């Protein structure tokens, strides 16, 4: 099995001298191709810091991180920019769509920046729009569509360039129940059918129950992890709730 991400002894410290806060300590983690990983933990546990470091938005204080065979810690800014565009896909809670572009133009932006041929762009955009059920809104602008449609547009944009790793930061946080379930189902199908590798930070146990493996963080350290295996989503959901209870962290609303 191909390793997409490997983190060794990752530490992140904020501040200096007498005012030091250790956000992450001794993080060792591997993600294989085709995994759908959930990252959970109480507020302030280090979930967002971990995501920011893996997404190259931030850098670790120490440790090694390899993504798609490349050591991202050693890269210069120009290399990181290219790497981000070619190897990583991002799904944010607040969509980050450009209002001046149509849904279709938002989705194809990463392909246009990479100078992919027009025919191939057309094929990929239509394919991903079908996956997320948004073909009928491709010519609309973000301010004309619902929150759920915006998030599915954002997910399509993240995935259209076939990145090695898709990073999702609380992707259901701003969605109603129906829209959240639609997005999670689409991500799960994408993971199954395309072998896409997805890492999703979430506080919501129901969202995490769509994952194949859930990793829990507490006080900046890896606390434990659980695998879905052959459990039903309902059984996995209950197991996630149980671990969250033992963490003493925030519980989630059931969608």
Coordinates of N, CA and C in Angstrom, one line a residue:
X1 N 0.8 -1.2 0.0 CA 0.0 0.0 0.0 C 0.9 1.3 0.0
X2 N 0.5 2.2 -0.8 CA 1.3 3.5 -0.9 C 1.0 4.4 0.2
X3 N 2.1 4.9 0.9 CA 2.0 5.9 1.9 C 1.8 7.3 1.3
X4 N 0.8 8.0 1.6 CA 0.5 9.3 1.1 C 1.1 10.4 2.1
X5 N 1.0 10.2 3.4 CA 1.5 11.1 4.3 C 2.2 10.4 5.5
X6 N 3.4 10.9 5.8 CA 4.1 10.3 7.0 C 4.7 11.5 7.8
X7 N 4.3 11.5 9.1 CA 4.8 12.5 10.0 C 5.6 11.8 11.1
X8 N 6.8 12.3 11.4 CA 7.7 11.7 12.4 C 8.1 12.8 13.4
X9 N 7.7 12.5 14.6 CA 8.2 13.3 15.8 C 7.9 14.8 15.6
X10 N 6.7 15.1 15.1 CA 6.3 16.5 14.8 C 5.9 17.2 16.1
X11 N 6.5 18.4 16.2 CA 6.3 19.3 17.4 C 6.0 20.7 16.9
X12 N 5.0 21.4 17.5 CA 4.8 22.8 17.2 C 4.7 23.5 18.5
X13 N 5.5 24.5 18.6 CA 5.6 25.4 19.8 C 5.4 26.8 19.4
X14 N 4.5 27.5 20.1 CA 4.2 28.9 19.9 C 4.8 29.7 21.0
X15 N 5.2 30.9 20.7 CA 5.8 31.8 21.8 C 7.3 31.6 21.9
X16 N 7.9 32.3 22.9 CA 9.3 32.2 23.1 C 9.6 32.5 24.6
X17 N 10.8 32.0 25.0 CA 11.3 32.2 26.4 C 10.3 31.8 27.4
X18 N 9.9 32.7 28.3 CA 9.0 32.3 29.4 C 7.6 32.1 29.0
X19 N 7.2 32.4 27.8 CA 5.8 32.3 27.4 C 5.7 31.4 26.2
X20 N 5.7 30.1 26.5 CA 5.8 29.1 25.5 C 4.5 28.2 25.6
X21 N 3.9 27.9 24.5 CA 2.8 27.0 24.4 C 3.0 25.9 23.4
X22 N 3.0 24.6 23.9 CA 3.2 23.5 23.0 C 1.9 23.0 22.4
X23 N 1.6 23.3 21.2 CA 0.4 22.9 20.5 C 0.3 21.5 20.1
X24 N 1.5 21.0 19.6 CA 1.6 19.6 19.2 C 2.9 19.0 19.7
X25 N 2.9 17.8 20.1 CA 4.1 17.1 20.7 C 4.1 15.7 20.3
X26 N 5.3 15.3 19.7 CA 5.6 13.9 19.4 C 4.5 13.2 18.5
X27 N 4.1 13.9 17.4 CA 3.1 13.4 16.5 C 3.8 12.4 15.5
X28 N 3.4 11.2 15.5 CA 3.9 10.2 14.6 C 2.6 9.6 13.9
X29 N 2.5 9.7 12.6 CA 1.3 9.4 11.9 C 1.6 9.0 10.5
X30 N 0.9 7.9 10.0 CA 0.9 7.5 8.6 C -0.5 7.5 8.0
X31 N -0.6 8.0 6.8 CA -1.9 7.9 6.1 C -1.6 7.2 4.8
X32 N -2.3 6.1 4.5 CA -2.2 5.3 3.3 C -3.1 5.8 2.2
X33 N -2.8 5.6 1.0 CA -3.6 5.9 -0.2 C -5.0 5.2 0.0
X34 N -6.0 6.0 -0.2 CA -7.4 5.5 -0.2 C -8.0 5.5 1.2
X35 N -7.3 6.1 2.2 CA -7.9 6.2 3.5 C -8.8 7.4 3.6
X36 N -9.8 7.3 4.5 CA -10.7 8.4 4.8 C -10.5 8.6 6.3
X37 N -9.7 9.6 6.7 CA -9.3 9.8 8.1 C -10.1 10.9 8.7
X38 N -10.6 10.7 9.9 CA -11.2 11.8 10.7 C -10.2 12.1 11.9
X39 N -10.1 13.4 12.1 CA -9.3 13.9 13.2 C -10.2 14.6 14.2
X40 N -10.3 14.1 15.5 CA -11.2 14.6 16.5 C -10.4 14.9 17.8
X41 N -11.1 15.7 18.6 CA -10.5 16.0 19.9 C -11.2 17.3 20.5
X42 N -11.0 17.5 21.8 CA -11.6 18.7 22.4 C -11.1 20.0 21.8
X43 N -11.8 21.1 22.0 CA -11.3 22.4 21.6 C -9.9 22.7 22.2
X44 N -9.0 23.2 21.4 CA -7.7 23.4 21.8 C -6.7 22.2 21.9
X45 N -7.2 21.1 21.4 CA -6.4 19.9 21.4 C -5.3 19.9 20.4
X46 N -5.4 20.7 19.4 CA -4.3 20.7 18.4 C -4.8 20.3 17.0
X47 N -6.1 20.1 16.8 CA -6.6 19.6 15.5 C -6.3 20.6 14.4
X48 N -6.6 21.8 14.6 CA -6.4 22.8 13.5 C -5.0 23.1 13.2
X49 N -4.2 23.0 14.3 CA -2.7 23.2 14.1 C -2.2 22.1 13.3
X50 N -2.6 20.9 13.5 CA -2.1 19.7 12.8 C -2.5 19.9 11.3
X51 N -3.8 20.3 11.1 CA -4.2 20.4 9.7 C -3.5 21.5 9.0
X52 N -3.2 22.6 9.7 CA -2.5 23.7 9.1 C -1.0 23.3 8.7
X53 N -0.4 22.5 9.5 CA 0.9 22.0 9.2 C 0.9 21.1 8.0
X54 N 0.0 20.1 8.0 CA -0.1 19.2 6.9 C -0.5 19.9 5.6
X55 N -1.2 21.0 5.7 CA -1.6 21.7 4.5 C -0.6 22.7 4.0
X56 N 0.5 22.8 4.7 CA 1.7 23.7 4.4 C 1.4 25.1 4.7
X57 N 0.3 25.4 5.4 CA -0.1 26.8 5.7 C 0.9 27.2 6.9
X58 N 1.2 26.3 7.7 CA 2.1 26.5 8.9 C 3.3 25.5 8.8
X59 N 4.3 25.8 9.6 CA 5.5 24.9 9.6 C 5.7 24.3 11.0
X60 N 6.1 23.1 11.1 CA 6.4 22.5 12.5 C 7.6 23.1 13.1
X61 N 7.7 23.1 14.4 CA 8.9 23.6 15.1 C 10.1 22.6 14.9
X62 N 9.7 21.3 14.9 CA 10.6 20.2 14.6 C 9.9 19.0 14.1
X63 N 10.6 18.1 13.5 CA 10.0 16.9 13.0 C 10.1 16.8 11.5
X64 N 9.6 15.7 10.9 CA 9.6 15.5 9.5 C 8.2 15.2 9.0
X65 N 7.9 15.7 7.8 CA 6.6 15.5 7.2 C 6.8 15.2 5.7
X66 N 6.4 14.0 5.3 CA 6.5 13.7 3.9 C 5.1 13.5 3.3
X67 N 4.8 14.1 2.2 CA 3.5 14.0 1.6 C 3.7 13.7 0.1
X68 N 3.1 12.6 -0.4 CA 3.3 12.1 -1.8 C 4.8 12.0 -2.1
X69 N 5.6 11.5 -1.2 CA 7.0 11.3 -1.4 C 7.9 12.5 -1.3
X70 N 7.3 13.7 -0.9 CA 8.1 14.9 -0.9 C 8.2 15.4 0.6
X71 N 9.4 15.8 1.0 CA 9.6 16.4 2.4 C 9.1 17.8 2.3
X72 N 8.0 18.1 2.9 CA 7.4 19.5 2.8 C 8.1 20.5 3.8
X73 N 8.8 19.9 4.8 CA 9.5 20.8 5.7 C 10.7 21.5 5.1
X74 N 11.3 20.8 4.1 CA 12.5 21.4 3.5 C 12.2 22.3 2.3
X75 N 11.0 22.4 1.9 CA 10.6 23.2 0.7 C 10.7 24.7 1.0
X76 N 11.1 25.4 -0.1 CA 11.0 26.9 -0.1 C 9.6 27.3 -0.5
X77 N 9.3 28.6 -0.3 CA 7.9 29.1 -0.5 C 7.4 28.8 -1.9
X78 N 8.2 29.0 -3.0 CA 7.8 28.8 -4.3 C 7.5 27.3 -4.6
X79 N 8.3 26.4 -4.0 CA 8.1 25.0 -4.1 C 6.8 24.6 -3.4
X80 N 6.6 25.2 -2.2 CA 5.4 24.9 -1.5 C 4.1 25.3 -2.2
X81 N 4.2 26.5 -2.9 CA 3.1 27.0 -3.6 C 2.7 26.0 -4.8
X82 N 3.7 25.5 -5.5 CA 3.5 24.6 -6.6 C 3.0 23.2 -6.0
X83 N 3.5 22.8 -4.9 CA 3.2 21.6 -4.3 C 1.7 21.6 -3.8
X84 N 1.3 22.7 -3.2 CA 0.0 22.9 -2.7 C -1.0 22.8 -3.9
X85 N -0.7 23.5 -5.0 CA -1.6 23.5 -6.2 C -1.7 22.1 -6.8
X86 N -0.6 21.4 -6.9 CA -0.6 20.1 -7.6 C -0.9 18.9 -6.8
X87 N -0.7 18.9 -5.5 CA -0.8 17.7 -4.7 C -1.9 17.8 -3.6
X88 N -2.4 19.0 -3.2 CA -3.3 19.1 -2.1 C -4.6 19.7 -2.6
X89 N -5.7 19.2 -2.0 CA -7.0 19.8 -2.2 C -7.6 20.2 -0.9
X90 N -8.3 21.4 -0.9 CA -8.7 22.0 0.4 C -10.2 22.2 0.4
X91 N -10.9 21.8 1.5 CA -12.3 22.1 1.6 C -12.5 22.8 3.0
X92 N -12.9 24.0 2.9 CA -13.0 24.9 4.1 C -14.4 25.0 4.6
X93 N -14.6 25.3 5.8 CA -15.9 25.5 6.4 C -16.7 26.7 5.7
X94 N -15.9 27.7 5.4 CA -16.5 28.9 4.8 C -16.5 29.0 3.3
X95 N -16.3 27.9 2.6 CA -16.3 27.7 1.2 C -15.2 28.3 0.4
X96 N -14.8 29.6 0.7 CA -13.7 30.3 -0.1 C -14.0 30.3 -1.6
X97 N -15.2 30.5 -2.0 CA -15.5 30.6 -3.4 C -15.3 32.1 -3.9
X98 N -15.0 32.3 -5.2 CA -14.9 33.6 -5.7 C -16.3 34.0 -6.3
X99 N -16.9 35.1 -5.7 CA -18.3 35.5 -6.1 C -18.3 36.0 -7.6
X100 N -17.2 36.4 -8.1 CA -17.2 37.0 -9.5 C -17.1 35.9 -10.5
X101 N -16.9 34.6 -10.1 CA -16.8 33.5 -11.0 C -18.1 32.6 -10.9
X102 N -18.5 32.0 -12.0 CA -19.6 31.0 -11.9 C -19.1 29.8 -11.1
X103 N -20.1 28.9 -10.8 CA -19.7 27.6 -10.1 C -18.7 26.8 -11.0
X104 N -19.0 26.8 -12.3 CA -18.1 26.1 -13.2 C -16.7 26.7 -13.2
X105 N -16.6 28.0 -13.2 CA -15.3 28.7 -13.2 C -14.5 28.5 -11.9
X106 N -15.3 28.5 -10.8 CA -14.7 28.2 -9.5 C -14.0 26.8 -9.5
X107 N -14.8 25.9 -10.0 CA -14.3 24.5 -10.0 C -13.0 24.3 -10.9
X108 N -13.1 24.9 -12.1 CA -12.0 24.7 -13.0 C -10.7 25.5 -12.8
X109 N -10.8 26.4 -11.8 CA -9.7 27.3 -11.5 C -8.3 26.6 -11.3
X110 N -8.3 25.6 -10.5 CA -7.0 24.9 -10.3 C -6.5 24.3 -11.6
X111 N -7.4 23.8 -12.5 CA -6.9 23.2 -13.7 C -6.4 24.3 -14.7
X112 N -7.1 25.4 -14.7 CA -6.6 26.5 -15.6 C -5.3 27.0 -15.2
X113 N -5.1 27.1 -13.8 CA -3.7 27.5 -13.3 C -2.6 26.6 -13.7
X114 N -3.0 25.3 -13.8 CA -2.0 24.3 -14.1 C -1.9 24.0 -15.7
X115 N -2.7 24.9 -16.4 CA -2.7 24.8 -17.9 C -3.1 23.5 -18.5
X116 N -4.1 22.9 -17.9 CA -4.7 21.7 -18.4 C -5.4 22.0 -19.7
X117 N -5.4 21.2 -20.7 CA -6.1 21.4 -22.0 C -7.6 21.6 -21.7
X118 N -8.2 22.5 -22.6 CA -9.6 22.8 -22.4 C -10.5 21.6 -22.4
X119 N -10.3 20.7 -23.4 CA -11.2 19.5 -23.5 C -11.1 18.7 -22.2
X120 N -9.9 18.5 -21.6 CA -9.7 17.8 -20.4 C -10.4 18.5 -19.2
X121 N -10.3 19.8 -19.2 CA -11.0 20.6 -18.2 C -12.5 20.3 -18.2
X122 N -13.0 20.4 -19.4 CA -14.5 20.2 -19.6 C -14.9 18.8 -19.1
X123 N -14.1 17.8 -19.4 CA -14.4 16.4 -19.0 C -14.4 16.3 -17.5
X124 N -13.3 16.8 -16.9 CA -13.2 16.7 -15.5 C -14.2 17.4 -14.7
X125 N -14.5 18.6 -15.1 CA -15.5 19.5 -14.4 C -16.9 18.8 -14.5
X126 N -17.3 18.3 -15.6 CA -18.6 17.6 -15.8 C -18.6 16.3 -14.9
X127 N -17.5 15.6 -14.9 CA -17.5 14.4 -14.1 C -17.6 14.6 -12.6
X128 N -16.9 15.6 -12.1 CA -16.9 15.9 -10.7 C -18.3 16.6 -10.3
X129 N -18.8 17.4 -11.2 CA -20.2 18.0 -11.0 C -21.2 16.9 -10.9
X130 N -21.1 15.9 -11.7 CA -22.1 14.7 -11.5 C -21.9 14.0 -10.2
X131 N -20.7 13.8 -9.8 CA -20.4 13.2 -8.5 C -21.0 13.9 -7.3
X132 N -21.0 15.2 -7.4 CA -21.5 16.0 -6.3 C -23.0 16.6 -6.6
X133 N -23.5 16.2 -7.7 CA -24.9 16.5 -8.0 C -25.1 18.0 -8.2
X134 N -24.2 18.7 -8.9 CA -24.4 20.1 -9.1 C -24.3 20.5 -10.6
X135 N -24.5 19.6 -11.5 CA -24.4 19.9 -12.9 C -25.3 21.0 -13.3
X136 N -26.5 21.0 -12.7 CA -27.6 22.0 -13.1 C -27.3 23.4 -12.6
X137 N -26.3 23.6 -11.8 CA -26.0 25.0 -11.3 C -24.6 25.5 -11.7
X138 N -24.0 24.8 -12.7 CA -22.7 25.2 -13.1 C -22.6 26.6 -13.6
X139 N -23.7 27.2 -14.2 CA -23.6 28.5 -14.8 C -24.1 29.6 -13.8
X140 N -24.4 29.2 -12.6 CA -24.9 30.1 -11.6 C -23.7 30.7 -10.8
X141 N -23.9 31.8 -10.1 CA -22.8 32.4 -9.3 C -23.1 32.0 -7.8
X142 N -22.0 32.0 -7.0 CA -22.1 31.6 -5.6 C -23.2 32.2 -4.8
X143 N -23.5 33.5 -5.1 CA -24.5 34.2 -4.3 C -25.9 33.9 -4.7
X144 N -26.1 33.0 -5.7 CA -27.4 32.5 -6.2 C -27.7 31.1 -5.7
X145 N -26.8 30.5 -5.0 CA -26.9 29.1 -4.6 C -26.9 28.9 -3.1
X146 N -27.4 27.7 -2.6 CA -27.5 27.5 -1.2 C -26.1 27.1 -0.6
X147 N -26.1 27.1 0.8 CA -24.9 26.8 1.5 C -24.4 25.4 1.1
X148 N -25.3 24.4 1.0 CA -25.0 23.1 0.7 C -24.4 23.0 -0.7
X149 N -24.9 23.7 -1.7 CA -24.4 23.8 -3.0 C -23.1 24.4 -3.1
X150 N -22.9 25.5 -2.3 CA -21.6 26.1 -2.2 C -20.5 25.2 -1.7
X151 N -20.8 24.4 -0.7 CA -19.9 23.5 -0.1 C -19.5 22.3 -1.1
X152 N -20.6 21.9 -1.9 CA -20.3 20.9 -2.9 C -19.5 21.4 -4.0
X153 N -19.7 22.7 -4.3 CA -18.8 23.4 -5.3 C -17.4 23.4 -4.8
X154 N -17.2 23.8 -3.6 CA -15.9 23.9 -3.0 C -15.2 22.5 -2.9
X155 N -16.0 21.5 -2.6 CA -15.4 20.1 -2.6 C -15.0 19.7 -4.0
X156 N -15.8 20.1 -5.0 CA -15.5 19.8 -6.4 C -14.2 20.4 -6.9
X157 N -14.1 21.7 -6.5 CA -12.8 22.4 -6.8 C -11.6 21.8 -6.1
X158 N -11.8 21.3 -4.9 CA -10.7 20.7 -4.2 C -10.2 19.4 -4.8
X159 N -11.2 18.7 -5.5 CA -10.9 17.3 -6.0 C -10.6 17.3 -7.5
X160 N -11.0 18.3 -8.2 CA -11.0 18.2 -9.7 C -9.6 18.0 -10.2
X161 N -8.5 18.4 -9.5 CA -7.2 18.3 -10.0 C -6.5 16.9 -9.6
X162 N -7.4 16.0 -9.0 CA -6.9 14.7 -8.6 C -5.7 14.8 -7.6
X163 N -5.8 15.6 -6.5 CA -4.7 15.8 -5.6 C -4.4 14.4 -4.9
X164 N -3.2 14.4 -4.4 CA -2.7 13.2 -3.6 C -3.5 13.1 -2.3
X165 N -3.8 14.3 -1.7 CA -4.4 14.3 -0.4 C -5.4 15.5 -0.3
X166 N -6.6 15.2 0.1 CA -7.7 16.2 0.3 C -7.8 16.5 1.8
X167 N -7.7 17.7 2.1 CA -7.8 18.2 3.5 C -9.1 19.0 3.8
X168 N -9.9 18.5 4.7 CA -11.2 19.1 4.9 C -11.2 19.6 6.3
X169 N -11.5 20.9 6.5 CA -11.6 21.5 7.8 C -13.0 21.8 8.2
X170 N -13.6 21.0 9.1 CA -15.0 21.2 9.5 C -15.9 21.4 8.3
X171 N -15.9 20.6 7.3 CA -16.6 20.9 6.1 C -18.2 21.0 6.3
X172 N -18.7 20.4 7.3 CA -20.1 20.4 7.5 C -20.5 21.4 8.6
X173 N -19.6 22.2 9.1 CA -19.8 23.1 10.2 C -20.9 24.1 9.9
X174 N -21.0 24.6 8.7 CA -22.0 25.7 8.4 C -23.2 25.2 7.6
X175 N -23.3 23.8 7.6 CA -24.4 23.2 6.8 C -25.6 22.7 7.6
X176 N -26.8 22.8 7.0 CA -27.9 22.1 7.7 C -27.8 20.6 7.6
X177 N -28.6 19.8 8.3 CA -28.4 18.4 8.4 C -28.5 17.7 7.0
X178 N -29.5 18.1 6.2 CA -29.6 17.5 4.9 C -28.4 17.7 4.0
X179 N -27.9 19.0 4.0 CA -26.8 19.3 3.1 C -25.5 18.6 3.6
X180 N -25.4 18.5 5.0 CA -24.2 17.9 5.5 C -24.2 16.4 5.1
X181 N -25.3 15.7 5.2 CA -25.4 14.3 4.9 C -25.1 14.1 3.4
X182 N -25.6 15.0 2.5 CA -25.3 15.0 1.1 C -23.8 15.1 0.8
X183 N -23.2 16.0 1.5 CA -21.7 16.2 1.2 C -20.9 15.0 1.7
X184 N -21.2 14.6 2.9 CA -20.5 13.4 3.5 C -20.7 12.2 2.7
X185 N -21.9 12.0 2.2 CA -22.2 10.8 1.3 C -21.3 10.9 0.0
X186 N -21.3 12.1 -0.6 CA -20.5 12.3 -1.8 C -19.0 12.1 -1.5
X187 N -18.5 12.6 -0.4 CA -17.1 12.4 -0.1 C -16.8 10.9 0.1
X188 N -17.7 10.2 0.8 CA -17.5 8.8 1.1 C -17.5 8.0 -0.3
X189 N -18.4 8.3 -1.2 CA -18.5 7.7 -2.5 C -17.2 7.9 -3.3
X190 N -16.7 9.2 -3.2 CA -15.5 9.5 -3.9 C -14.3 8.7 -3.4
X191 N -14.3 8.6 -2.1 CA -13.2 7.8 -1.4 C -13.3 6.3 -1.9
X192 N -14.5 5.8 -1.9 CA -14.6 4.4 -2.3 C -14.4 4.2 -3.8
X193 N -14.9 5.0 -4.6 CA -14.9 4.8 -6.1 C -13.6 5.2 -6.7
X194 N -13.0 6.3 -6.2 CA -11.8 6.9 -6.8 C -10.6 6.6 -6.0
X195 N -10.7 6.0 -4.9 CA -9.6 5.7 -4.0 C -8.9 7.0 -3.5
X196 N -9.8 8.1 -3.4 CA -9.2 9.4 -3.0 C -8.9 9.3 -1.5
X197 N -7.8 10.0 -1.1 CA -7.3 10.0 0.2 C -7.8 11.3 0.9
X198 N -8.5 11.2 2.0 CA -9.2 12.3 2.6 C -8.8 12.4 4.1
X199 N -8.4 13.6 4.6 CA -8.3 13.8 6.0 C -9.2 14.9 6.4
X200 N -10.1 14.6 7.3 CA -11.1 15.6 7.7 C -11.1 15.9 9.2
X201 N -10.9 17.1 9.6 CA -11.0 17.6 10.9 C -12.4 17.9 11.2
X202 N -13.0 17.3 12.3 CA -14.4 17.6 12.7 C -14.6 17.5 14.2
X203 N -15.5 18.2 14.7 CA -15.9 18.0 16.1 C -17.2 17.1 16.2
X204 N -17.7 16.8 15.0 CA -19.0 16.1 14.9 C -18.9 14.6 14.8
X205 N -19.4 13.8 15.7 CA -19.2 12.4 15.7 C -20.0 11.8 14.5
X206 N -21.1 12.3 14.1 CA -21.8 11.8 13.0 C -21.0 12.0 11.7
X207 N -20.4 13.1 11.5 CA -19.6 13.4 10.3 C -18.4 12.4 10.3
X208 N -17.8 12.2 11.5 CA -16.7 11.3 11.6 C -17.0 9.8 11.3
X209 N -18.3 9.5 11.5 CA -18.7 8.1 11.3 C -18.7 7.7 9.8
X210 N -18.5 8.7 8.9 CA -18.4 8.4 7.5 C -16.9 8.0 7.2
X211 N -16.0 8.2 8.1 CA -14.6 7.9 7.9 C -14.3 6.4 8.1
X212 N -13.1 6.0 7.7 CA -12.7 4.6 7.8 C -11.9 4.5 9.1
X213 N -11.2 5.6 9.5 CA -10.4 5.6 10.7 C -10.5 6.9 11.3
X214 N -10.6 7.0 12.7 CA -10.7 8.2 13.4 C -9.6 8.3 14.4
X215 N -8.8 9.4 14.3 CA -7.7 9.6 15.2 C -8.1 10.7 16.2
X216 N -7.9 10.5 17.5 CA -8.2 11.4 18.5 C -7.0 12.1 19.1
X217 N -7.0 13.4 19.3 CA -5.9 14.2 19.8 C -6.4 14.8 21.2
X218 N -5.5 14.8 22.1 CA -5.7 15.4 23.4 C -4.4 16.1 23.9
X219 N -4.6 17.4 24.2 CA -3.4 18.1 24.7 C -2.2 18.1 23.8
X220 N -2.5 18.1 22.5 CA -1.4 18.2 21.5 C -0.7 16.8 21.2
X221 N -1.3 15.8 21.8 CA -0.7 14.4 21.5 C -1.8 13.5 20.9
X222 N -1.3 12.5 20.2 CA -2.2 11.5 19.7 C -2.7 10.7 20.9
X223 N -4.0 10.6 21.1 CA -4.6 9.9 22.3 C -4.9 8.5 21.9
X224 N -5.7 8.2 20.9 CA -6.0 6.9 20.4 C -6.6 7.0 19.0
X225 N -6.8 5.8 18.4 CA -7.5 5.8 17.1 C -8.4 4.6 17.1
X226 N -9.4 4.7 16.3 CA -10.3 3.5 16.1 C -10.6 3.3 14.6
X227 N -10.8 2.1 14.2 CA -11.0 1.7 12.8 C -12.5 1.3 12.7
X228 N -13.1 1.6 11.6 CA -14.5 1.2 11.3 C -14.6 -0.2 11.0
X229 N -13.7 -0.7 10.1 CA -13.7 -2.1 9.8 C -15.0 -2.5 9.2
X230 N -15.6 -3.6 9.7 CA -16.9 -4.0 9.1 C -18.1 -3.6 10.0
X231 N -17.9 -2.7 10.9 CA -19.0 -2.1 11.7 C -19.9 -1.3 10.8
X232 N -21.2 -1.2 11.2 CA -22.1 -0.3 10.5 C -21.8 1.1 10.9
X233 N -22.2 2.1 10.1 CA -21.9 3.5 10.5 C -22.5 3.8 11.9
X234 N -23.7 3.2 12.2 CA -24.3 3.5 13.5 C -23.5 2.9 14.6
X235 N -22.9 1.7 14.4 CA -22.1 1.2 15.5 C -20.8 2.0 15.6
X236 N -20.2 2.4 14.5 CA -19.0 3.2 14.5 C -19.3 4.6 15.2
X237 N -20.4 5.2 14.9 CA -20.8 6.4 15.5 C -20.9 6.3 17.1
X238 N -21.5 5.2 17.6 CA -21.5 5.0 19.0 C -20.1 4.8 19.6
X239 N -19.3 4.1 18.9 CA -17.9 3.9 19.4 C -17.1 5.3 19.4
X240 N -17.4 6.1 18.4 CA -16.8 7.5 18.4 C -17.2 8.3 19.6
X241 N -18.6 8.2 19.9 CA -19.1 8.9 21.0 C -18.5 8.5 22.3
X242 N -18.3 7.2 22.4 CA -17.7 6.6 23.6 C -16.3 7.1 23.9
X243 N -15.5 7.2 22.8 CA -14.1 7.7 22.9 C -14.1 9.2 23.3
X244 N -15.0 9.9 22.7 CA -15.1 11.4 23.0 C -15.5 11.6 24.5
X245 N -16.4 10.7 25.0 CA -16.8 10.8 26.4 C -15.6 10.5 27.3
X246 N -14.7 9.6 26.9 CA -13.5 9.3 27.7 C -12.5 10.4 27.6
X247 N -12.5 11.1 26.5 CA -11.6 12.2 26.3 C -12.0 13.4 27.2
X248 N -13.3 13.4 27.6 CA -13.8 14.6 28.4 C -14.0 15.8 27.5
X249 N -14.0 15.6 26.2 CA -14.1 16.7 25.3 C -15.5 17.1 24.9
X250 N -15.7 17.9 23.9 CA -17.0 18.3 23.5 C -17.7 17.2 22.9
X251 N -19.0 17.1 23.1 CA -19.8 16.1 22.4 C -20.4 16.7 21.2
X252 N -21.0 15.9 20.3 CA -21.5 16.5 19.1 C -23.0 16.4 19.0
X253 N -23.5 17.2 18.2 CA -25.0 17.1 17.9 C -25.2 16.0 16.9
X254 N -26.2 15.2 17.1 CA -26.5 14.1 16.2 C -27.3 14.7 15.0
X255 N -26.8 14.5 13.8 CA -27.5 15.0 12.6 C -28.7 14.1 12.4

